[in-house]
Structures are given as structure tokens and as C-alpha cells.
Coordinates of C-alpha atoms in Angstrom, one line a residue:
M296 CA -79.1 -121.8 -19.9
N297 CA -76.6 -124.7 -20.1
K298 CA -73.9 -125.2 -22.8
L299 CA -76.1 -127.6 -24.8
S300 CA -79.0 -125.2 -24.9
C301 CA -76.7 -122.3 -26.0
T302 CA -75.3 -124.5 -28.8
I303 CA -78.8 -125.4 -30.0
V304 CA -79.9 -121.7 -30.0
A305 CA -76.8 -120.7 -31.8
L306 CA -77.3 -123.4 -34.4
V307 CA -80.9 -122.3 -35.0
V308 CA -79.9 -118.7 -35.3
C309 CA -77.2 -119.6 -37.8
L310 CA -79.5 -121.7 -39.9
T311 CA -82.2 -119.0 -39.9
L312 CA -79.6 -116.4 -41.1
T313 CA -78.4 -118.7 -43.7
A314 CA -81.9 -119.3 -45.0
K315 CA -82.6 -115.6 -45.1
A316 CA -79.3 -115.0 -47.0
T317 CA -80.4 -117.3 -49.8
T318 CA -84.0 -116.2 -50.1
P319 CA -84.8 -114.2 -53.2
V320 CA -85.9 -110.6 -52.3
H321 CA -87.9 -109.9 -55.5
A322 CA -90.8 -112.2 -55.0
N323 CA -93.7 -109.8 -54.3
S324 CA -96.6 -112.2 -54.1
D325 CA -99.3 -109.5 -54.7
T326 CA -97.7 -108.4 -57.9
Y327 CA -97.3 -112.0 -59.0
Q328 CA -100.9 -112.9 -58.3
K329 CA -102.1 -109.9 -60.3
A330 CA -99.8 -110.7 -63.2
E331 CA -100.9 -114.3 -63.2
A332 CA -104.6 -113.3 -63.3
L333 CA -103.9 -110.9 -66.2
L334 CA -101.8 -113.4 -68.3
K335 CA -103.5 -116.7 -67.5
N336 CA -105.8 -116.9 -70.5
Q337 CA -103.0 -116.0 -72.9
I338 CA -100.6 -118.5 -71.3
M339 CA -103.1 -121.3 -71.5
A340 CA -103.8 -120.5 -75.2
E341 CA -100.1 -120.5 -75.9
A342 CA -99.6 -123.7 -74.0
A343 CA -102.4 -125.4 -76.0
W344 CA -100.6 -124.3 -79.2
A345 CA -97.2 -125.5 -77.8
M346 CA -98.7 -129.0 -77.0
Q347 CA -99.4 -129.5 -80.8
Q348 CA -95.9 -128.5 -82.0
K349 CA -93.1 -130.8 -83.1
P350 CA -89.5 -129.9 -82.6
V351 CA -87.8 -127.7 -85.2
T352 CA -84.1 -127.2 -84.5
I353 CA -81.4 -125.4 -86.5
T354 CA -80.8 -128.6 -88.5
A355 CA -84.0 -128.0 -90.3
A356 CA -82.6 -125.2 -92.3
S357 CA -79.2 -124.2 -93.7
S358 CA -77.5 -121.5 -95.7
A359 CA -74.8 -121.8 -98.3
R360 CA -73.2 -118.7 -96.8
S361 CA -72.5 -120.4 -93.5
A362 CA -68.9 -121.5 -92.9
G363 CA -70.2 -124.0 -90.2
G364 CA -71.8 -127.4 -90.3
L365 CA -75.3 -128.7 -90.0
H366 CA -75.3 -128.4 -86.2
D367 CA -73.8 -124.9 -86.0
F368 CA -76.0 -121.9 -85.4
F369 CA -75.7 -119.4 -88.2
S370 CA -77.0 -115.8 -88.6
E371 CA -76.1 -112.7 -90.5
A372 CA -75.4 -109.2 -89.1
D373 CA -78.7 -107.3 -89.3
Y374 CA -77.4 -103.9 -90.4
F375 CA -75.1 -105.0 -93.2
W376 CA -76.2 -104.7 -96.8
P377 CA -74.8 -105.2 -100.4
D378 CA -72.6 -102.4 -101.5
P379 CA -74.4 -100.6 -104.4
K380 CA -70.9 -99.7 -105.8
N381 CA -69.7 -103.3 -105.6
P382 CA -72.8 -105.6 -105.5
D383 CA -70.7 -108.8 -105.4
G384 CA -68.2 -107.5 -102.9
P385 CA -68.3 -107.3 -99.1
Y386 CA -71.4 -106.0 -97.4
I387 CA -71.4 -102.5 -95.9
N388 CA -72.9 -101.2 -92.6
R389 CA -76.1 -99.2 -92.4
D390 CA -76.6 -98.9 -88.6
G391 CA -80.1 -99.4 -87.4
L392 CA -81.5 -100.6 -90.8
T393 CA -82.3 -104.3 -90.9
N394 CA -81.5 -106.2 -94.2
P395 CA -84.6 -108.3 -94.9
D396 CA -82.6 -110.7 -97.1
N397 CA -80.3 -112.0 -94.4
F398 CA -80.5 -115.6 -93.2
V399 CA -82.6 -115.7 -90.1
E400 CA -84.1 -119.2 -90.0
H401 CA -81.9 -120.4 -87.1
R402 CA -82.8 -117.3 -85.1
K403 CA -86.5 -117.9 -85.8
A404 CA -86.2 -121.5 -84.8
M405 CA -84.6 -120.5 -81.5
I406 CA -87.3 -117.9 -80.8
R407 CA -90.0 -120.5 -81.5
F408 CA -88.2 -123.0 -79.2
S409 CA -88.1 -120.3 -76.5
K410 CA -91.8 -119.5 -77.0
I411 CA -92.7 -123.2 -76.7
I412 CA -90.7 -123.8 -73.5
G413 CA -91.8 -120.5 -72.0
A414 CA -95.5 -121.3 -72.6
L415 CA -95.2 -124.9 -71.3
A416 CA -93.3 -123.9 -68.2
S417 CA -95.7 -121.1 -67.5
A418 CA -98.7 -123.4 -67.8
Y419 CA -97.0 -126.0 -65.6
K420 CA -96.3 -123.4 -63.0
I421 CA -100.0 -122.4 -63.0
T422 CA -101.6 -125.9 -63.2
H423 CA -98.8 -128.3 -62.0
D424 CA -99.9 -130.6 -64.8
D425 CA -97.1 -132.9 -65.9
K426 CA -98.4 -133.1 -69.5
Y427 CA -96.7 -129.7 -70.2
V428 CA -93.4 -131.0 -68.9
K429 CA -93.6 -134.2 -71.0
Q430 CA -94.1 -132.1 -74.2
A431 CA -91.3 -129.8 -73.2
V432 CA -88.9 -132.8 -72.8
V433 CA -89.4 -133.7 -76.5
H434 CA -88.2 -130.3 -77.6
L435 CA -85.4 -130.1 -75.0
R436 CA -84.0 -133.4 -76.1
A437 CA -84.1 -132.4 -79.7
W438 CA -82.1 -129.2 -79.1
F439 CA -79.6 -130.4 -76.6
I440 CA -79.3 -134.2 -76.6
N441 CA -80.4 -136.0 -79.8
R442 CA -77.3 -136.3 -82.0
E443 CA -79.3 -135.9 -85.2
T444 CA -80.9 -132.6 -84.3
L445 CA -78.9 -130.9 -81.5
M446 CA -77.2 -127.5 -81.7
N447 CA -73.5 -127.3 -81.0
P448 CA -72.9 -125.3 -77.8
N449 CA -71.1 -122.3 -79.4
L450 CA -71.9 -119.3 -81.6
E451 CA -68.8 -119.3 -83.8
Y452 CA -70.9 -118.5 -86.9
S453 CA -73.4 -116.0 -85.7
Q454 CA -73.9 -112.5 -87.2
A455 CA -71.6 -113.2 -90.1
V456 CA -70.9 -110.5 -92.7
K457 CA -70.6 -111.6 -96.4
G458 CA -67.0 -111.0 -97.6
L459 CA -65.7 -109.9 -94.2
F460 CA -66.5 -112.3 -91.3
T461 CA -67.6 -115.9 -91.0
G462 CA -68.9 -115.0 -87.6
R463 CA -68.7 -112.2 -85.1
N464 CA -68.8 -111.8 -81.3
Y465 CA -71.9 -109.6 -81.7
G466 CA -73.9 -112.6 -82.7
I467 CA -73.8 -113.9 -79.1
I468 CA -76.7 -111.7 -78.4
D469 CA -78.8 -114.1 -80.5
T470 CA -78.9 -116.7 -77.7
I471 CA -80.7 -114.4 -75.2
H472 CA -83.7 -116.4 -76.4
L473 CA -82.2 -119.5 -74.6
M474 CA -82.7 -117.8 -71.3
E475 CA -86.4 -118.6 -71.0
V476 CA -85.5 -122.2 -72.0
A477 CA -83.0 -122.4 -69.1
Q478 CA -85.5 -120.7 -66.7
G479 CA -88.3 -123.0 -67.9
V480 CA -86.2 -126.0 -67.0
I481 CA -85.6 -124.6 -63.5
V482 CA -89.4 -124.3 -63.1
M483 CA -90.1 -127.7 -64.6
E484 CA -87.3 -129.5 -62.8
K485 CA -89.7 -130.0 -59.9
S486 CA -91.8 -132.4 -62.0
A487 CA -91.1 -136.1 -62.1
A488 CA -91.8 -135.9 -65.9
L489 CA -88.4 -134.2 -66.4
D490 CA -86.2 -137.3 -65.9
P491 CA -82.7 -137.0 -64.4
K492 CA -81.0 -138.1 -67.6
T493 CA -82.6 -135.4 -69.7
T494 CA -81.9 -132.8 -67.0
E495 CA -78.2 -133.9 -66.9
G496 CA -78.0 -133.6 -70.7
I497 CA -79.5 -130.2 -70.7
K498 CA -77.2 -128.9 -68.0
S499 CA -74.2 -130.4 -69.7
W500 CA -75.1 -128.4 -72.8
F501 CA -75.5 -125.2 -70.9
N502 CA -72.3 -125.8 -68.9
A503 CA -70.4 -126.3 -72.2
Y504 CA -71.9 -123.1 -73.7
T505 CA -71.2 -121.1 -70.6
T506 CA -67.6 -122.3 -70.8
W507 CA -67.4 -121.2 -74.4
L508 CA -68.8 -117.8 -73.5
N509 CA -66.1 -117.4 -71.0
T510 CA -63.1 -118.8 -72.8
S511 CA -63.5 -118.4 -76.6
Q512 CA -62.2 -115.4 -78.4
K513 CA -65.6 -114.3 -79.5
G514 CA -67.1 -114.8 -76.0
L515 CA -64.4 -112.7 -74.4
Q516 CA -64.7 -110.0 -77.1
E517 CA -68.5 -109.8 -76.4
K518 CA -67.9 -109.7 -72.7
N519 CA -65.8 -106.5 -73.1
V520 CA -68.1 -104.6 -75.5
K521 CA -69.2 -101.5 -73.7
N522 CA -72.9 -101.2 -74.6
N523 CA -76.0 -103.5 -74.4
H524 CA -74.0 -106.4 -75.8
T525 CA -71.9 -106.8 -72.6
T526 CA -75.1 -106.4 -70.6
C527 CA -76.7 -109.3 -72.6
W528 CA -73.5 -111.4 -72.3
T529 CA -73.7 -111.1 -68.5
M530 CA -77.5 -111.7 -68.4
Q531 CA -77.0 -114.9 -70.4
V532 CA -74.1 -116.2 -68.3
A533 CA -76.1 -115.5 -65.1
S534 CA -79.2 -117.2 -66.5
F535 CA -77.3 -120.3 -67.6
A536 CA -75.2 -120.4 -64.4
K537 CA -78.3 -120.3 -62.3
L538 CA -79.7 -123.4 -64.1
C539 CA -76.4 -125.2 -63.6
G540 CA -75.9 -124.2 -60.0
N541 CA -72.6 -122.5 -60.8
K542 CA -72.2 -120.2 -57.8
A543 CA -68.8 -118.9 -58.7
M544 CA -70.1 -117.7 -62.1
L545 CA -73.2 -116.2 -60.4
D546 CA -70.9 -114.3 -58.0
S547 CA -68.8 -113.1 -60.9
C548 CA -71.9 -111.7 -62.7
T549 CA -73.0 -110.0 -59.6
N550 CA -69.7 -108.3 -59.2
R551 CA -69.7 -107.4 -62.9
F552 CA -73.1 -105.7 -62.5
K553 CA -71.9 -103.7 -59.5
Q554 CA -68.4 -102.8 -60.7
V555 CA -68.7 -102.6 -64.5
L556 CA -72.1 -102.5 -66.0
L557 CA -74.0 -100.0 -63.8
P558 CA -71.1 -97.6 -63.2
N559 CA -69.9 -97.6 -66.8
Q560 CA -73.1 -97.6 -68.7
M561 CA -75.5 -95.5 -66.7
G562 CA -75.5 -91.7 -66.6
L563 CA -76.0 -89.7 -63.5
D564 CA -79.6 -89.1 -64.5
G565 CA -80.4 -92.8 -65.0
S566 CA -80.1 -92.9 -68.8
F567 CA -77.7 -95.0 -70.9
P568 CA -75.6 -92.6 -73.0
L569 CA -74.2 -95.2 -75.2
E570 CA -77.7 -96.3 -76.3
L571 CA -78.9 -92.7 -76.7
S572 CA -76.2 -92.1 -79.2
R573 CA -77.5 -94.9 -81.5
T574 CA -79.8 -94.5 -84.5
K575 CA -82.5 -96.2 -82.4
P576 CA -82.1 -94.5 -79.0
Y577 CA -85.5 -95.3 -77.7
G578 CA -85.6 -99.0 -78.5
Y579 CA -82.0 -99.5 -77.4
S580 CA -82.6 -97.7 -74.1
I581 CA -85.6 -100.0 -73.4
F582 CA -83.6 -103.1 -74.5
N583 CA -80.6 -102.3 -72.2
L584 CA -82.8 -101.5 -69.2
D585 CA -84.8 -104.8 -69.7
A586 CA -81.4 -106.6 -69.6
M587 CA -80.1 -104.8 -66.6
V588 CA -83.4 -105.3 -64.6
T589 CA -83.5 -109.0 -65.6
L590 CA -80.0 -109.3 -64.2
C591 CA -81.3 -108.0 -60.9
Q592 CA -84.2 -110.5 -61.1
I593 CA -81.8 -113.4 -61.7
L594 CA -79.1 -112.5 -59.2
S595 CA -80.7 -110.7 -56.2
S596 CA -81.0 -112.4 -52.8
S597 CA -81.0 -110.9 -49.4
S598 CA -77.3 -111.3 -49.2
Q599 CA -76.7 -109.7 -52.6
N600 CA -79.6 -107.4 -53.2
L601 CA -79.0 -105.7 -56.5
W602 CA -82.3 -103.9 -56.3
A603 CA -81.0 -101.9 -53.4
Y604 CA -77.4 -101.5 -54.7
E605 CA -76.2 -97.9 -55.5
T606 CA -72.9 -96.7 -56.7
A607 CA -70.9 -94.0 -54.8
D608 CA -72.2 -91.4 -57.3
G609 CA -75.8 -92.4 -56.9
K610 CA -76.4 -94.7 -59.9
S611 CA -79.0 -97.5 -59.3
I612 CA -81.4 -99.7 -61.2
K613 CA -84.3 -97.9 -59.5
K614 CA -83.0 -94.6 -61.0
G615 CA -82.8 -96.3 -64.4
I616 CA -86.4 -97.4 -64.3
A617 CA -87.5 -94.0 -63.0
Y618 CA -85.7 -92.2 -65.9
L619 CA -87.3 -94.3 -68.6
Y620 CA -90.8 -94.8 -67.1
P621 CA -92.2 -91.4 -68.1
Y622 CA -91.3 -92.0 -71.7
I623 CA -93.0 -95.4 -71.6
A624 CA -96.1 -94.0 -70.0
D625 CA -96.2 -91.1 -72.5
K626 CA -94.0 -91.7 -75.5
S627 CA -94.7 -88.3 -77.0
T628 CA -92.5 -86.8 -74.3
W629 CA -89.4 -88.5 -75.5
P630 CA -86.9 -85.7 -75.8
L631 CA -84.6 -87.2 -78.5
K632 CA -85.0 -88.1 -82.1
A633 CA -87.3 -90.9 -83.1
D634 CA -85.7 -94.3 -84.0
V635 CA -84.9 -94.8 -87.6
M636 CA -86.9 -98.1 -87.7
Y637 CA -89.6 -99.7 -85.6
W638 CA -90.4 -96.4 -83.8
D639 CA -94.1 -97.1 -83.8
N640 CA -93.7 -100.6 -82.4
W641 CA -92.3 -99.7 -79.0
P642 CA -93.0 -100.0 -76.1
V643 CA -94.6 -103.3 -75.4
A644 CA -95.1 -105.0 -72.0
Q645 CA -91.4 -104.5 -71.0
P646 CA -90.2 -106.8 -68.2
F647 CA -88.4 -104.0 -66.5
L648 CA -91.8 -102.5 -65.6
L649 CA -93.1 -105.7 -64.0
F650 CA -90.0 -106.8 -62.3
G651 CA -89.4 -103.3 -61.0
A652 CA -93.0 -103.0 -59.8
A653 CA -92.6 -106.2 -57.8
A654 CA -89.2 -105.2 -56.4
Y655 CA -90.2 -101.7 -55.3
Q656 CA -94.0 -102.2 -54.9
N657 CA -94.6 -99.5 -57.5
T658 CA -98.2 -99.6 -58.6
D659 CA -97.7 -97.0 -61.4
W660 CA -95.1 -99.2 -63.1
Y661 CA -97.3 -102.2 -62.8
A662 CA -100.3 -100.3 -64.3
A663 CA -98.1 -99.2 -67.3
W664 CA -97.0 -102.8 -67.8
A665 CA -100.5 -104.2 -67.6
K666 CA -101.8 -101.8 -70.3
L667 CA -99.1 -102.6 -72.9
D668 CA -99.1 -105.3 -75.5
H669 CA -98.3 -108.7 -74.0
D670 CA -98.2 -110.6 -77.3
P671 CA -96.3 -108.6 -79.9
K672 CA -96.1 -109.9 -83.4
V673 CA -93.4 -107.7 -85.0
E674 CA -90.3 -109.9 -85.5
E675 CA -87.9 -107.1 -84.5
V676 CA -89.7 -106.5 -81.3
I677 CA -89.7 -110.2 -80.4
R678 CA -86.0 -110.4 -81.2
N679 CA -85.3 -107.7 -78.7
L680 CA -87.7 -109.1 -76.0
P681 CA -86.1 -112.1 -74.5
I682 CA -88.5 -112.2 -71.5
R683 CA -91.9 -112.9 -72.9
H684 CA -93.1 -115.3 -70.1
P685 CA -92.4 -113.3 -67.0
L686 CA -94.2 -115.5 -64.5
I687 CA -91.5 -118.2 -64.7
W688 CA -89.0 -115.6 -63.5
M689 CA -91.0 -114.5 -60.4

């Protein structure tokens, strides 16, 4: 073989290895096909609904208790209530018990937006019909580009507490519902109906928000909380960085999963002790596992396969799913106390079951996911279920 031939062979091998290194490892086609067949009717019905909806952004509602302006997202801490001993004074904490009188209109608008984009992107993925993308563009421009209706790319005023805080870092968890928006854009970006100017505007917004998450006081505080909040911070940053093609940020999230989240949050048995100590141990365990598994779904490639990653003492995402799965399959076997609220509403079709089934080709996990509720109606469940359109993630 001459030098030219050797060079060509070496180049081909190099390109092949590079392609393999960037290929996602979690795309089990059989699992995807079964999930699409199961969900298709629901998706098309949701998309038909979404095609009739007009944009509703945070500018459509406001609260006198917000310290922000018209374009600033505002929410109030769920577990804070008026003090019976001082009704006009600062609110007090009642962990796990949601105050129904809090301002939640901005959160509801964001969840509705997520549902619309998730449904339209799912329908586009199944049908390749540009009409779904054209409708999505109307909503995307309203939230991220149009000056009259856009949301400012920060959460300075989320999860406020009357008399104590105009906003808290814990409110950053509210924007987990923008992840399906970001992922929906990734899916629909292949369509000519999503014009370059709109795409640029959307990515500019998410770049600005990702910068805020990584530089603001509240963003850095949330990053360093030890429980599900830091998991969700990392999950959001990974999702938004993927849309924007920010490899450095993606690598940072991968390292954080391996060096901080998994070793510090998981017990040797696969449980999450910090979640088990809460007043809603079952729901929080599910929520944190969903977030950890979604991180694996976003970040894994053949060069960085988080599905196969294991700490020196044996902690892994597979062990986390294996720990919780029996209590999903048969909730009556849960060994700890029942959650103080919403105990009867969990589980639903948790994404950790589907994504885990695809990654590890586990038919039991898939069967459990397939039998559960894929269209929950309880607001608290929806609030804690950011992945409601799993096909766009596979």
C-alpha cells in the first residue's frame, strides 16, 4: 500500500471514529416505534388543539405583589402561607403543603406554552407537515422576540415570599417547562417553516437566559443547592445549551453529573436520601430521578455515555431506576411514609421509565410506562413533569 493509500485509509478511519463519537447512544429504534404507536392518537389530538390556540405569554397577567415589570416572570413559593398569628405579616413555611392562593398565572402560561410547542413538535416529527411548525413560530415569536409580549430572560422574581423575598433562587425550577420548548425547536429546526431570523432570536434568548443562570446570584445559588433543585438547574442548562450548540456548557453539565450530582445525591442502594427525608418522599424521589435520567438522555453520546457511567462506589443511573421501579410497578410496597399531599396522583408515565427502557432495552420498564397515565390533569403533577412529549427527546 503506497503513502497516498495509507493516508486515505487513515482519514476514513478518523472520520468514522469521529462520527461514532458524536452519535447518541440512547436511540433504541424499537422502543421509539412502540412508543410512537402508543402515543400517536394522543399527540395528533393535542396538535389539533394546539393549532387553534393563540399565544398567551406572561404579559397577559400580572400581580400587585410582584416587584418586577410587565415582562418579568413572577411566581410565589408554593409552601408559604399567611401566619395565623400575624395575618398581615410575612408568610411562614409549611413544607409540602401548597398554598392555593398564590399567584401562578405566569407558571400556567409557561406550562401551556410548553404543551403547545411539545404537541406541535411531536406532530411534526411524526408527519413532517410544516403547518405545525408555522403555528409554533407564532408562539415562539410571542415569547422570545416580539417586544410587546416577550418574557425577559431571567427569573429574578420567581417564588417570591410575601414580606420576605421579592424572588428566590428556588424559583429557577419553574423554567423546567421551557425545556420541551427548546427541544421542540431542535426538532422543528429541520423545517423551512422555521425561518433563520426566528431561530436566531430564539437562540439569542436562550443564550441570554443560560448566561443569567450561570452568572447571577440566584442562578449560582440554585446551582449549589444539594437536592433536586441543582439537578433541575443542570438539566435546564444542558437542554438550553444543546439548542444553542454550546459544547463547553454541555461538557460542564456532563462533568457535573459525574462528579457532583450522582455521587452526592444517590445512596449506595440507588435511592436519593435528601428526597426521602422530605414530606413528599415518593413524589420527590420520582421527580429527581426523572431529572437525572433526562440529563443522561440529553448529554449521552458514545464518547460520553452517562447511561454506562458508574462511580467508584457503584452508583449509577441504572441503579437509580432499578431502586425506584418496584415502587412504581407496585406502589403498595413503598416502605416509607405516604406523601403529605398528592399521594394518590403518583405515579404517571414517568420519563425515566421510557428513557431507561430504551437505553437498557428493559421490557419491564417499558411495560410499566406504557400502562401509566400519559395525560395527567392534576396541576401539581404537571408542574413536576417537565417531559410530557417524550418522542421529541428520542
